[in-house]
Amino acid sequence: MSHEHRHEHGGTPQRPLTETELRVRALESLLTEKGLVDPKALDALIDTYETKVGPRNGARVVARAWVDPAYKARLLNDATAAIAELGYTGRQGEEMVVLENTPTVHNMVVCTLCSCYPWPVLGLPPVWYKSPPYRSRAVLDPRGVLGEFGVALPDGVEVRVWDSTSEVRYLVLPERPPGTEGMSEGELAALVTRDSMIGVARVAPPVRPAAGTPA
Ligand code: FE
């Protein structure tokens, strides 16, 4: 697997801090010391981007693809442009590729060298994504890793592991679960999890029947 990889972006520092990173850290320390910023408030802000704002964008992309075949075709053909149609652009998302999961193919995404991740659609990467065990084992034993995430794939399903680079970022288009036929785009988006878009989970069917289902 070839891996063109430059480490000019953020993530686990494996190099000296950049000028911007130094300034951010200096500002954070100063604001905290002066009592102007509560570190807990900063943590809450980061958590928002990690677990709420970011993945909700990707979920809207997935839901649109599920309900609009023409959009899905554009997404698979030129993901960067199709994602930009919904307004999601920016750093770490300049060159997007969307990978479609099907009953016979399961895609999962890793960055073996650091933590490359599609920020505009998924926000900041979770800690486990950046951890050395995930980065090595996703390649060596993808089925084992999927099992630990609670995903048991039948033997006939091909697992494809995609190694992110500083240029290309991947987003998995998970399978639309059964029992969602009457659901609106917004209701569908609410079902889509961050992990399903990294390819370490499937989207679970709704617990209750869709609100839009005719009585
Ligand atoms: Fe990386």
mmCIF file with all atom_site columns, C-alpha atoms and ligand atoms in Angstrom:
data_model
loop_
_atom_site.group_PDB
_atom_site.id
_atom_site.type_symbol
_atom_site.label_atom_id
_atom_site.label_alt_id
_atom_site.label_comp_id
_atom_site.label_asym_id
_atom_site.label_entity_id
_atom_site.label_seq_id
_atom_site.pdbx_PDB_ins_code
_atom_site.Cartn_x
_atom_site.Cartn_y
_atom_site.Cartn_z
_atom_site.occupancy
_atom_site.B_iso_or_equiv
_atom_site.pdbx_formal_charge
_atom_site.auth_seq_id
_atom_site.auth_comp_id
_atom_site.auth_asym_id
_atom_site.auth_atom_id
_atom_site.pdbx_PDB_model_num
ATOM   1   C  CA . MET A 1 1   ? 0.000   0.000   0.000  1.00 0.00 ? 1   MET A CA 1
ATOM   2   C  CA . SER A 1 2   ? 1.684   3.215   -1.051 1.00 0.00 ? 2   SER A CA 1
ATOM   3   C  CA . HIS A 1 3   ? 1.208   6.134   1.280  1.00 0.00 ? 3   HIS A CA 1
ATOM   4   C  CA . GLU A 1 4   ? 2.182   9.584   0.127  1.00 0.00 ? 4   GLU A CA 1
ATOM   5   C  CA . HIS A 1 5   ? 2.250   11.313  3.432  1.00 0.00 ? 5   HIS A CA 1
ATOM   6   C  CA . ARG A 1 6   ? 3.232   14.738  4.507  1.00 0.00 ? 6   ARG A CA 1
ATOM   7   C  CA . HIS A 1 7   ? 2.758   15.844  8.043  1.00 0.00 ? 7   HIS A CA 1
ATOM   8   C  CA . GLU A 1 8   ? 2.006   19.488  7.658  1.00 0.00 ? 8   GLU A CA 1
ATOM   9   C  CA . HIS A 1 9   ? -1.367  19.276  9.395  1.00 0.00 ? 9   HIS A CA 1
ATOM   10  C  CA . GLY A 1 10  ? -2.433  18.933  13.029 1.00 0.00 ? 10  GLY A CA 1
ATOM   11  C  CA . GLY A 1 11  ? -2.779  15.834  15.135 1.00 0.00 ? 11  GLY A CA 1
ATOM   12  C  CA . THR A 1 12  ? -0.363  14.069  17.422 1.00 0.00 ? 12  THR A CA 1
ATOM   13  C  CA . PRO A 1 13  ? 2.798   16.159  17.297 1.00 0.00 ? 13  PRO A CA 1
ATOM   14  C  CA . GLN A 1 14  ? 5.576   14.105  15.715 1.00 0.00 ? 14  GLN A CA 1
ATOM   15  C  CA . ARG A 1 15  ? 7.474   17.274  14.869 1.00 0.00 ? 15  ARG A CA 1
ATOM   16  C  CA . PRO A 1 16  ? 8.099   20.719  16.309 1.00 0.00 ? 16  PRO A CA 1
ATOM   17  C  CA . LEU A 1 17  ? 4.986   22.816  16.865 1.00 0.00 ? 17  LEU A CA 1
ATOM   18  C  CA . THR A 1 18  ? 4.171   25.261  14.118 1.00 0.00 ? 18  THR A CA 1
ATOM   19  C  CA . GLU A 1 19  ? 4.040   28.986  14.738 1.00 0.00 ? 19  GLU A CA 1
ATOM   20  C  CA . THR A 1 20  ? 0.210   28.820  14.867 1.00 0.00 ? 20  THR A CA 1
ATOM   21  C  CA . GLU A 1 21  ? 0.164   25.889  17.297 1.00 0.00 ? 21  GLU A CA 1
ATOM   22  C  CA . LEU A 1 22  ? 2.636   27.668  19.570 1.00 0.00 ? 22  LEU A CA 1
ATOM   23  C  CA . ARG A 1 23  ? 0.469   30.772  19.564 1.00 0.00 ? 23  ARG A CA 1
ATOM   24  C  CA . VAL A 1 24  ? -2.690  28.761  20.289 1.00 0.00 ? 24  VAL A CA 1
ATOM   25  C  CA . ARG A 1 25  ? -1.046  27.022  23.226 1.00 0.00 ? 25  ARG A CA 1
ATOM   26  C  CA . ALA A 1 26  ? 0.429   30.243  24.552 1.00 0.00 ? 26  ALA A CA 1
ATOM   27  C  CA . LEU A 1 27  ? -2.974  31.963  24.326 1.00 0.00 ? 27  LEU A CA 1
ATOM   28  C  CA . GLU A 1 28  ? -4.771  29.059  25.979 1.00 0.00 ? 28  GLU A CA 1
ATOM   29  C  CA . SER A 1 29  ? -2.273  29.023  28.883 1.00 0.00 ? 29  SER A CA 1
ATOM   30  C  CA . LEU A 1 30  ? -2.449  32.768  29.320 1.00 0.00 ? 30  LEU A CA 1
ATOM   31  C  CA . LEU A 1 31  ? -6.261  32.968  29.201 1.00 0.00 ? 31  LEU A CA 1
ATOM   32  C  CA . THR A 1 32  ? -6.533  30.113  31.684 1.00 0.00 ? 32  THR A CA 1
ATOM   33  C  CA . GLU A 1 33  ? -3.925  31.595  34.050 1.00 0.00 ? 33  GLU A CA 1
ATOM   34  C  CA . LYS A 1 34  ? -5.624  34.990  34.019 1.00 0.00 ? 34  LYS A CA 1
ATOM   35  C  CA . GLY A 1 35  ? -8.908  33.295  34.794 1.00 0.00 ? 35  GLY A CA 1
ATOM   36  C  CA . LEU A 1 36  ? -10.458 34.589  31.590 1.00 0.00 ? 36  LEU A CA 1
ATOM   37  C  CA . VAL A 1 37  ? -11.226 31.143  30.233 1.00 0.00 ? 37  VAL A CA 1
ATOM   38  C  CA . ASP A 1 38  ? -12.370 28.064  32.086 1.00 0.00 ? 38  ASP A CA 1
ATOM   39  C  CA . PRO A 1 39  ? -10.460 25.020  30.791 1.00 0.00 ? 39  PRO A CA 1
ATOM   40  C  CA . LYS A 1 40  ? -13.696 23.041  31.205 1.00 0.00 ? 40  LYS A CA 1
ATOM   41  C  CA . ALA A 1 41  ? -15.414 25.419  28.800 1.00 0.00 ? 41  ALA A CA 1
ATOM   42  C  CA . LEU A 1 42  ? -12.651 24.819  26.278 1.00 0.00 ? 42  LEU A CA 1
ATOM   43  C  CA . ASP A 1 43  ? -13.033 21.063  26.698 1.00 0.00 ? 43  ASP A CA 1
ATOM   44  C  CA . ALA A 1 44  ? -16.775 21.381  26.163 1.00 0.00 ? 44  ALA A CA 1
ATOM   45  C  CA . LEU A 1 45  ? -16.164 23.370  22.994 1.00 0.00 ? 45  LEU A CA 1
ATOM   46  C  CA . ILE A 1 46  ? -13.766 20.748  21.661 1.00 0.00 ? 46  ILE A CA 1
ATOM   47  C  CA . ASP A 1 47  ? -16.224 17.992  22.566 1.00 0.00 ? 47  ASP A CA 1
ATOM   48  C  CA . THR A 1 48  ? -18.904 19.817  20.589 1.00 0.00 ? 48  THR A CA 1
ATOM   49  C  CA . TYR A 1 49  ? -16.777 19.760  17.468 1.00 0.00 ? 49  TYR A CA 1
ATOM   50  C  CA . GLU A 1 50  ? -15.618 16.193  18.046 1.00 0.00 ? 50  GLU A CA 1
ATOM   51  C  CA . THR A 1 51  ? -18.947 14.580  18.711 1.00 0.00 ? 51  THR A CA 1
ATOM   52  C  CA . LYS A 1 52  ? -21.732 16.916  17.605 1.00 0.00 ? 52  LYS A CA 1
ATOM   53  C  CA . VAL A 1 53  ? -21.184 19.553  14.922 1.00 0.00 ? 53  VAL A CA 1
ATOM   54  C  CA . GLY A 1 54  ? -18.699 17.648  12.788 1.00 0.00 ? 54  GLY A CA 1
ATOM   55  C  CA . PRO A 1 55  ? -20.387 14.247  12.449 1.00 0.00 ? 55  PRO A CA 1
ATOM   56  C  CA . ARG A 1 56  ? -23.820 15.859  11.969 1.00 0.00 ? 56  ARG A CA 1
ATOM   57  C  CA . ASN A 1 57  ? -22.509 17.337  8.707  1.00 0.00 ? 57  ASN A CA 1
ATOM   58  C  CA . GLY A 1 58  ? -21.440 13.935  7.428  1.00 0.00 ? 58  GLY A CA 1
ATOM   59  C  CA . ALA A 1 59  ? -24.768 12.471  8.535  1.00 0.00 ? 59  ALA A CA 1
ATOM   60  C  CA . ARG A 1 60  ? -26.614 15.009  6.370  1.00 0.00 ? 60  ARG A CA 1
ATOM   61  C  CA . VAL A 1 61  ? -24.481 13.991  3.392  1.00 0.00 ? 61  VAL A CA 1
ATOM   62  C  CA . VAL A 1 62  ? -25.300 10.322  3.991  1.00 0.00 ? 62  VAL A CA 1
ATOM   63  C  CA . ALA A 1 63  ? -29.021 10.944  4.435  1.00 0.00 ? 63  ALA A CA 1
ATOM   64  C  CA . ARG A 1 64  ? -29.162 13.020  1.235  1.00 0.00 ? 64  ARG A CA 1
ATOM   65  C  CA . ALA A 1 65  ? -27.448 10.191  -0.658 1.00 0.00 ? 65  ALA A CA 1
ATOM   66  C  CA . TRP A 1 66  ? -29.969 7.694   0.717  1.00 0.00 ? 66  TRP A CA 1
ATOM   67  C  CA . VAL A 1 67  ? -33.000 9.683   -0.455 1.00 0.00 ? 67  VAL A CA 1
ATOM   68  C  CA . ASP A 1 68  ? -31.647 11.214  -3.678 1.00 0.00 ? 68  ASP A CA 1
ATOM   69  C  CA . PRO A 1 69  ? -30.115 8.782   -6.209 1.00 0.00 ? 69  PRO A CA 1
ATOM   70  C  CA . ALA A 1 70  ? -28.822 11.619  -8.405 1.00 0.00 ? 70  ALA A CA 1
ATOM   71  C  CA . TYR A 1 71  ? -27.040 13.162  -5.425 1.00 0.00 ? 71  TYR A CA 1
ATOM   72  C  CA . LYS A 1 72  ? -25.587 9.786   -4.497 1.00 0.00 ? 72  LYS A CA 1
ATOM   73  C  CA . ALA A 1 73  ? -24.237 9.369   -8.033 1.00 0.00 ? 73  ALA A CA 1
ATOM   74  C  CA . ARG A 1 74  ? -22.574 12.784  -7.835 1.00 0.00 ? 74  ARG A CA 1
ATOM   75  C  CA . LEU A 1 75  ? -21.204 11.964  -4.387 1.00 0.00 ? 75  LEU A CA 1
ATOM   76  C  CA . LEU A 1 76  ? -19.560 8.754   -5.568 1.00 0.00 ? 76  LEU A CA 1
ATOM   77  C  CA . ASN A 1 77  ? -18.262 10.427  -8.723 1.00 0.00 ? 77  ASN A CA 1
ATOM   78  C  CA . ASP A 1 78  ? -16.873 13.635  -7.166 1.00 0.00 ? 78  ASP A CA 1
ATOM   79  C  CA . ALA A 1 79  ? -17.291 13.672  -3.410 1.00 0.00 ? 79  ALA A CA 1
ATOM   80  C  CA . THR A 1 80  ? -15.571 17.016  -2.841 1.00 0.00 ? 80  THR A CA 1
ATOM   81  C  CA . ALA A 1 81  ? -18.015 18.829  -5.132 1.00 0.00 ? 81  ALA A CA 1
ATOM   82  C  CA . ALA A 1 82  ? -21.105 16.955  -3.907 1.00 0.00 ? 82  ALA A CA 1
ATOM   83  C  CA . ILE A 1 83  ? -20.235 17.609  -0.246 1.00 0.00 ? 83  ILE A CA 1
ATOM   84  C  CA . ALA A 1 84  ? -19.629 21.277  -1.075 1.00 0.00 ? 84  ALA A CA 1
ATOM   85  C  CA . GLU A 1 85  ? -23.193 21.407  -2.480 1.00 0.00 ? 85  GLU A CA 1
ATOM   86  C  CA . LEU A 1 86  ? -24.361 21.059  1.139  1.00 0.00 ? 86  LEU A CA 1
ATOM   87  C  CA . GLY A 1 87  ? -21.966 23.781  2.238  1.00 0.00 ? 87  GLY A CA 1
ATOM   88  C  CA . TYR A 1 88  ? -19.261 21.615  3.803  1.00 0.00 ? 88  TYR A CA 1
ATOM   89  C  CA . THR A 1 89  ? -15.832 22.673  2.650  1.00 0.00 ? 89  THR A CA 1
ATOM   90  C  CA . GLY A 1 90  ? -12.533 23.621  4.169  1.00 0.00 ? 90  GLY A CA 1
ATOM   91  C  CA . ARG A 1 91  ? -9.333  22.370  5.644  1.00 0.00 ? 91  ARG A CA 1
ATOM   92  C  CA . GLN A 1 92  ? -8.754  18.617  5.690  1.00 0.00 ? 92  GLN A CA 1
ATOM   93  C  CA . GLY A 1 93  ? -11.601 18.175  3.231  1.00 0.00 ? 93  GLY A CA 1
ATOM   94  C  CA . GLU A 1 94  ? -10.116 19.538  0.037  1.00 0.00 ? 94  GLU A CA 1
ATOM   95  C  CA . GLU A 1 95  ? -9.917  16.137  -1.651 1.00 0.00 ? 95  GLU A CA 1
ATOM   96  C  CA . MET A 1 96  ? -12.763 13.889  -0.520 1.00 0.00 ? 96  MET A CA 1
ATOM   97  C  CA . VAL A 1 97  ? -13.573 10.347  -1.625 1.00 0.00 ? 97  VAL A CA 1
ATOM   98  C  CA . VAL A 1 98  ? -16.794 8.596   -0.577 1.00 0.00 ? 98  VAL A CA 1
ATOM   99  C  CA . LEU A 1 99  ? -16.797 4.803   -0.246 1.00 0.00 ? 99  LEU A CA 1
ATOM   100 C  CA . GLU A 1 100 ? -20.128 2.984   -0.506 1.00 0.00 ? 100 GLU A CA 1
ATOM   101 C  CA . ASN A 1 101 ? -20.822 0.047   1.766  1.00 0.00 ? 101 ASN A CA 1
ATOM   102 C  CA . THR A 1 102 ? -22.967 -2.655  0.182  1.00 0.00 ? 102 THR A CA 1
ATOM   103 C  CA . PRO A 1 103 ? -24.182 -6.120  1.246  1.00 0.00 ? 103 PRO A CA 1
ATOM   104 C  CA . THR A 1 104 ? -20.930 -7.523  -0.217 1.00 0.00 ? 104 THR A CA 1
ATOM   105 C  CA . VAL A 1 105 ? -18.345 -4.793  0.474  1.00 0.00 ? 105 VAL A CA 1
ATOM   106 C  CA . HIS A 1 106 ? -17.509 -3.153  3.793  1.00 0.00 ? 106 HIS A CA 1
ATOM   107 C  CA . ASN A 1 107 ? -15.142 -0.166  3.767  1.00 0.00 ? 107 ASN A CA 1
ATOM   108 C  CA . MET A 1 108 ? -13.270 1.120   6.793  1.00 0.00 ? 108 MET A CA 1
ATOM   109 C  CA . VAL A 1 109 ? -10.897 4.054   7.107  1.00 0.00 ? 109 VAL A CA 1
ATOM   110 C  CA . VAL A 1 110 ? -7.647  4.472   8.983  1.00 0.00 ? 110 VAL A CA 1
ATOM   111 C  CA . CYS A 1 111 ? -4.632  6.741   8.901  1.00 0.00 ? 111 CYS A CA 1
ATOM   112 C  CA . THR A 1 112 ? -1.710  4.414   9.538  1.00 0.00 ? 112 THR A CA 1
ATOM   113 C  CA . LEU A 1 113 ? 0.830   7.215   9.974  1.00 0.00 ? 113 LEU A CA 1
ATOM   114 C  CA . CYS A 1 114 ? -1.014  9.765   12.082 1.00 0.00 ? 114 CYS A CA 1
ATOM   115 C  CA . SER A 1 115 ? -4.578  11.012  12.242 1.00 0.00 ? 115 SER A CA 1
ATOM   116 C  CA . CYS A 1 116 ? -5.692  12.275  8.809  1.00 0.00 ? 116 CYS A CA 1
ATOM   117 C  CA . TYR A 1 117 ? -9.459  12.755  9.010  1.00 0.00 ? 117 TYR A CA 1
ATOM   118 C  CA . PRO A 1 118 ? -12.137 14.640  7.028  1.00 0.00 ? 118 PRO A CA 1
ATOM   119 C  CA . TRP A 1 119 ? -12.768 17.596  9.348  1.00 0.00 ? 119 TRP A CA 1
ATOM   120 C  CA . PRO A 1 120 ? -15.547 19.383  7.414  1.00 0.00 ? 120 PRO A CA 1
ATOM   121 C  CA . VAL A 1 121 ? -17.827 16.321  7.540  1.00 0.00 ? 121 VAL A CA 1
ATOM   122 C  CA . LEU A 1 122 ? -16.691 14.500  10.696 1.00 0.00 ? 122 LEU A CA 1
ATOM   123 C  CA . GLY A 1 123 ? -15.112 17.163  12.896 1.00 0.00 ? 123 GLY A CA 1
ATOM   124 C  CA . LEU A 1 124 ? -12.089 16.182  14.983 1.00 0.00 ? 124 LEU A CA 1
ATOM   125 C  CA . PRO A 1 125 ? -10.963 12.541  15.106 1.00 0.00 ? 125 PRO A CA 1
ATOM   126 C  CA . PRO A 1 126 ? -11.813 10.452  18.178 1.00 0.00 ? 126 PRO A CA 1
ATOM   127 C  CA . VAL A 1 127 ? -8.923  9.424   20.437 1.00 0.00 ? 127 VAL A CA 1
ATOM   128 C  CA . TRP A 1 128 ? -9.051  5.781   19.374 1.00 0.00 ? 128 TRP A CA 1
ATOM   129 C  CA . TYR A 1 129 ? -8.678  6.768   15.706 1.00 0.00 ? 129 TYR A CA 1
ATOM   130 C  CA . LYS A 1 130 ? -5.351  8.398   16.559 1.00 0.00 ? 130 LYS A CA 1
ATOM   131 C  CA . SER A 1 131 ? -4.157  5.521   18.761 1.00 0.00 ? 131 SER A CA 1
ATOM   132 C  CA . PRO A 1 132 ? -1.275  3.295   17.565 1.00 0.00 ? 132 PRO A CA 1
ATOM   133 C  CA . PRO A 1 133 ? -3.252  0.045   18.158 1.00 0.00 ? 133 PRO A CA 1
ATOM   134 C  CA . TYR A 1 134 ? -6.098  1.111   15.828 1.00 0.00 ? 134 TYR A CA 1
ATOM   135 C  CA . ARG A 1 135 ? -3.692  2.454   13.226 1.00 0.00 ? 135 ARG A CA 1
ATOM   136 C  CA . SER A 1 136 ? -1.761  -0.797  13.004 1.00 0.00 ? 136 SER A CA 1
ATOM   137 C  CA . ARG A 1 137 ? -4.490  -3.351  13.673 1.00 0.00 ? 137 ARG A CA 1
ATOM   138 C  CA . ALA A 1 138 ? -7.017  -1.857  11.258 1.00 0.00 ? 138 ALA A CA 1
ATOM   139 C  CA . VAL A 1 139 ? -4.659  -2.981  8.510  1.00 0.00 ? 139 VAL A CA 1
ATOM   140 C  CA . LEU A 1 140 ? -3.360  -6.242  10.015 1.00 0.00 ? 140 LEU A CA 1
ATOM   141 C  CA . ASP A 1 141 ? -6.671  -7.553  11.375 1.00 0.00 ? 141 ASP A CA 1
ATOM   142 C  CA . PRO A 1 142 ? -9.602  -5.451  10.184 1.00 0.00 ? 142 PRO A CA 1
ATOM   143 C  CA . ARG A 1 143 ? -12.190 -8.129  11.008 1.00 0.00 ? 143 ARG A CA 1
ATOM   144 C  CA . GLY A 1 144 ? -10.818 -8.429  14.537 1.00 0.00 ? 144 GLY A CA 1
ATOM   145 C  CA . VAL A 1 145 ? -11.043 -4.663  14.998 1.00 0.00 ? 145 VAL A CA 1
ATOM   146 C  CA . LEU A 1 146 ? -14.564 -4.583  13.572 1.00 0.00 ? 146 LEU A CA 1
ATOM   147 C  CA . GLY A 1 147 ? -15.531 -7.376  15.973 1.00 0.00 ? 147 GLY A CA 1
ATOM   148 C  CA . GLU A 1 148 ? -14.341 -5.270  18.905 1.00 0.00 ? 148 GLU A CA 1
ATOM   149 C  CA . PHE A 1 149 ? -16.566 -2.448  17.648 1.00 0.00 ? 149 PHE A CA 1
ATOM   150 C  CA . GLY A 1 150 ? -19.464 -4.927  17.593 1.00 0.00 ? 150 GLY A CA 1
ATOM   151 C  CA . VAL A 1 151 ? -19.567 -5.444  13.830 1.00 0.00 ? 151 VAL A CA 1
ATOM   152 C  CA . ALA A 1 152 ? -19.680 -9.103  12.796 1.00 0.00 ? 152 ALA A CA 1
ATOM   153 C  CA . LEU A 1 153 ? -19.463 -9.438  9.032  1.00 0.00 ? 153 LEU A CA 1
ATOM   154 C  CA . PRO A 1 154 ? -20.442 -12.635 7.208  1.00 0.00 ? 154 PRO A CA 1
ATOM   155 C  CA . ASP A 1 155 ? -17.488 -14.439 5.564  1.00 0.00 ? 155 ASP A CA 1
ATOM   156 C  CA . GLY A 1 156 ? -18.675 -13.490 2.102  1.00 0.00 ? 156 GLY A CA 1
ATOM   157 C  CA . VAL A 1 157 ? -18.331 -9.764  2.752  1.00 0.00 ? 157 VAL A CA 1
ATOM   158 C  CA . GLU A 1 158 ? -15.133 -8.229  1.427  1.00 0.00 ? 158 GLU A CA 1
ATOM   159 C  CA . VAL A 1 159 ? -13.445 -5.795  3.836  1.00 0.00 ? 159 VAL A CA 1
ATOM   160 C  CA . ARG A 1 160 ? -11.576 -2.914  2.213  1.00 0.00 ? 160 ARG A CA 1
ATOM   161 C  CA . VAL A 1 161 ? -9.283  -0.790  4.392  1.00 0.00 ? 161 VAL A CA 1
ATOM   162 C  CA . TRP A 1 162 ? -8.462  2.691   3.123  1.00 0.00 ? 162 TRP A CA 1
ATOM   163 C  CA . ASP A 1 163 ? -5.393  4.503   4.381  1.00 0.00 ? 163 ASP A CA 1
ATOM   164 C  CA . SER A 1 164 ? -5.934  8.262   4.547  1.00 0.00 ? 164 SER A CA 1
ATOM   165 C  CA . THR A 1 165 ? -3.236  10.578  3.381  1.00 0.00 ? 165 THR A CA 1
ATOM   166 C  CA . SER A 1 166 ? -2.650  14.255  3.821  1.00 0.00 ? 166 SER A CA 1
ATOM   167 C  CA . GLU A 1 167 ? -4.198  14.751  0.383  1.00 0.00 ? 167 GLU A CA 1
ATOM   168 C  CA . VAL A 1 168 ? -7.166  12.343  0.243  1.00 0.00 ? 168 VAL A CA 1
ATOM   169 C  CA . ARG A 1 169 ? -9.763  11.984  3.001  1.00 0.00 ? 169 ARG A CA 1
ATOM   170 C  CA . TYR A 1 170 ? -12.397 9.265   2.997  1.00 0.00 ? 170 TYR A CA 1
ATOM   171 C  CA . LEU A 1 171 ? -16.010 9.176   4.152  1.00 0.00 ? 171 LEU A CA 1
ATOM   172 C  CA . VAL A 1 172 ? -17.874 5.877   4.297  1.00 0.00 ? 172 VAL A CA 1
ATOM   173 C  CA . LEU A 1 173 ? -21.438 5.854   2.958  1.00 0.00 ? 173 LEU A CA 1
ATOM   174 C  CA . PRO A 1 174 ? -23.012 3.248   5.233  1.00 0.00 ? 174 PRO A CA 1
ATOM   175 C  CA . GLU A 1 175 ? -25.890 1.007   4.173  1.00 0.00 ? 175 GLU A CA 1
ATOM   176 C  CA . ARG A 1 176 ? -29.354 2.395   4.795  1.00 0.00 ? 176 ARG A CA 1
ATOM   177 C  CA . PRO A 1 177 ? -30.881 0.189   7.469  1.00 0.00 ? 177 PRO A CA 1
ATOM   178 C  CA . PRO A 1 178 ? -34.153 -1.666  6.967  1.00 0.00 ? 178 PRO A CA 1
ATOM   179 C  CA . GLY A 1 179 ? -37.305 -0.207  8.483  1.00 0.00 ? 179 GLY A CA 1
ATOM   180 C  CA . THR A 1 180 ? -36.515 3.346   7.368  1.00 0.00 ? 180 THR A CA 1
ATOM   181 C  CA . GLU A 1 181 ? -38.625 3.493   4.216  1.00 0.00 ? 181 GLU A CA 1
ATOM   182 C  CA . GLY A 1 182 ? -41.010 6.200   5.416  1.00 0.00 ? 182 GLY A CA 1
ATOM   183 C  CA . MET A 1 183 ? -38.443 8.372   7.159  1.00 0.00 ? 183 MET A CA 1
ATOM   184 C  CA . SER A 1 184 ? -37.594 11.937  6.214  1.00 0.00 ? 184 SER A CA 1
ATOM   185 C  CA . GLU A 1 185 ? -34.103 13.050  5.331  1.00 0.00 ? 185 GLU A CA 1
ATOM   186 C  CA . GLY A 1 186 ? -33.725 14.687  8.748  1.00 0.00 ? 186 GLY A CA 1
ATOM   187 C  CA . GLU A 1 187 ? -34.909 11.573  10.560 1.00 0.00 ? 187 GLU A CA 1
ATOM   188 C  CA . LEU A 1 188 ? -32.466 9.475   8.563  1.00 0.00 ? 188 LEU A CA 1
ATOM   189 C  CA . ALA A 1 189 ? -29.578 11.816  9.339  1.00 0.00 ? 189 ALA A CA 1
ATOM   190 C  CA . ALA A 1 190 ? -30.318 11.417  13.052 1.00 0.00 ? 190 ALA A CA 1
ATOM   191 C  CA . LEU A 1 191 ? -29.653 7.670   12.723 1.00 0.00 ? 191 LEU A CA 1
ATOM   192 C  CA . VAL A 1 192 ? -26.204 8.086   11.174 1.00 0.00 ? 192 VAL A CA 1
ATOM   193 C  CA . THR A 1 193 ? -23.324 7.824   13.639 1.00 0.00 ? 193 THR A CA 1
ATOM   194 C  CA . ARG A 1 194 ? -19.772 9.080   13.368 1.00 0.00 ? 194 ARG A CA 1
ATOM   195 C  CA . ASP A 1 195 ? -18.387 5.545   13.643 1.00 0.00 ? 195 ASP A CA 1
ATOM   196 C  CA . SER A 1 196 ? -20.558 4.328   10.771 1.00 0.00 ? 196 SER A CA 1
ATOM   197 C  CA . MET A 1 197 ? -18.946 6.972   8.547  1.00 0.00 ? 197 MET A CA 1
ATOM   198 C  CA . ILE A 1 198 ? -15.452 5.800   9.556  1.00 0.00 ? 198 ILE A CA 1
ATOM   199 C  CA . GLY A 1 199 ? -16.598 2.263   8.754  1.00 0.00 ? 199 GLY A CA 1
ATOM   200 C  CA . VAL A 1 200 ? -16.300 0.712   12.216 1.00 0.00 ? 200 VAL A CA 1
ATOM   201 C  CA . ALA A 1 201 ? -20.052 0.501   12.780 1.00 0.00 ? 201 ALA A CA 1
ATOM   202 C  CA . ARG A 1 202 ? -23.251 -0.037  10.850 1.00 0.00 ? 202 ARG A CA 1
ATOM   203 C  CA . VAL A 1 203 ? -26.247 2.231   11.060 1.00 0.00 ? 203 VAL A CA 1
ATOM   204 C  CA . ALA A 1 204 ? -28.770 0.568   13.354 1.00 0.00 ? 204 ALA A CA 1
ATOM   205 C  CA . PRO A 1 205 ? -32.434 0.387   12.340 1.00 0.00 ? 205 PRO A CA 1
ATOM   206 C  CA . PRO A 1 206 ? -34.747 2.801   14.195 1.00 0.00 ? 206 PRO A CA 1
ATOM   207 C  CA . VAL A 1 207 ? -36.009 1.606   17.546 1.00 0.00 ? 207 VAL A CA 1
ATOM   208 C  CA . ARG A 1 208 ? -39.538 2.833   16.871 1.00 0.00 ? 208 ARG A CA 1
ATOM   209 C  CA . PRO A 1 209 ? -41.380 3.078   13.550 1.00 0.00 ? 209 PRO A CA 1
ATOM   210 C  CA . ALA A 1 210 ? -40.670 6.257   11.615 1.00 0.00 ? 210 ALA A CA 1
ATOM   211 C  CA . ALA A 1 211 ? -42.847 9.223   12.479 1.00 0.00 ? 211 ALA A CA 1
ATOM   212 C  CA . GLY A 1 212 ? -43.567 9.761   8.789  1.00 0.00 ? 212 GLY A CA 1
ATOM   213 C  CA . THR A 1 213 ? -45.011 6.288   8.325  1.00 0.00 ? 213 THR A CA 1
ATOM   214 C  CA . PRO A 1 214 ? -48.705 6.488   7.359  1.00 0.00 ? 214 PRO A CA 1
ATOM   215 C  CA . ALA A 1 215 ? -51.005 5.145   10.070 1.00 0.00 ? 215 ALA A CA 1
HETATM 216 FE FE . FE  B 2 .   ? -2.259  11.111  8.703  1.00 0.00 ? 1   FE  B FE 1
#
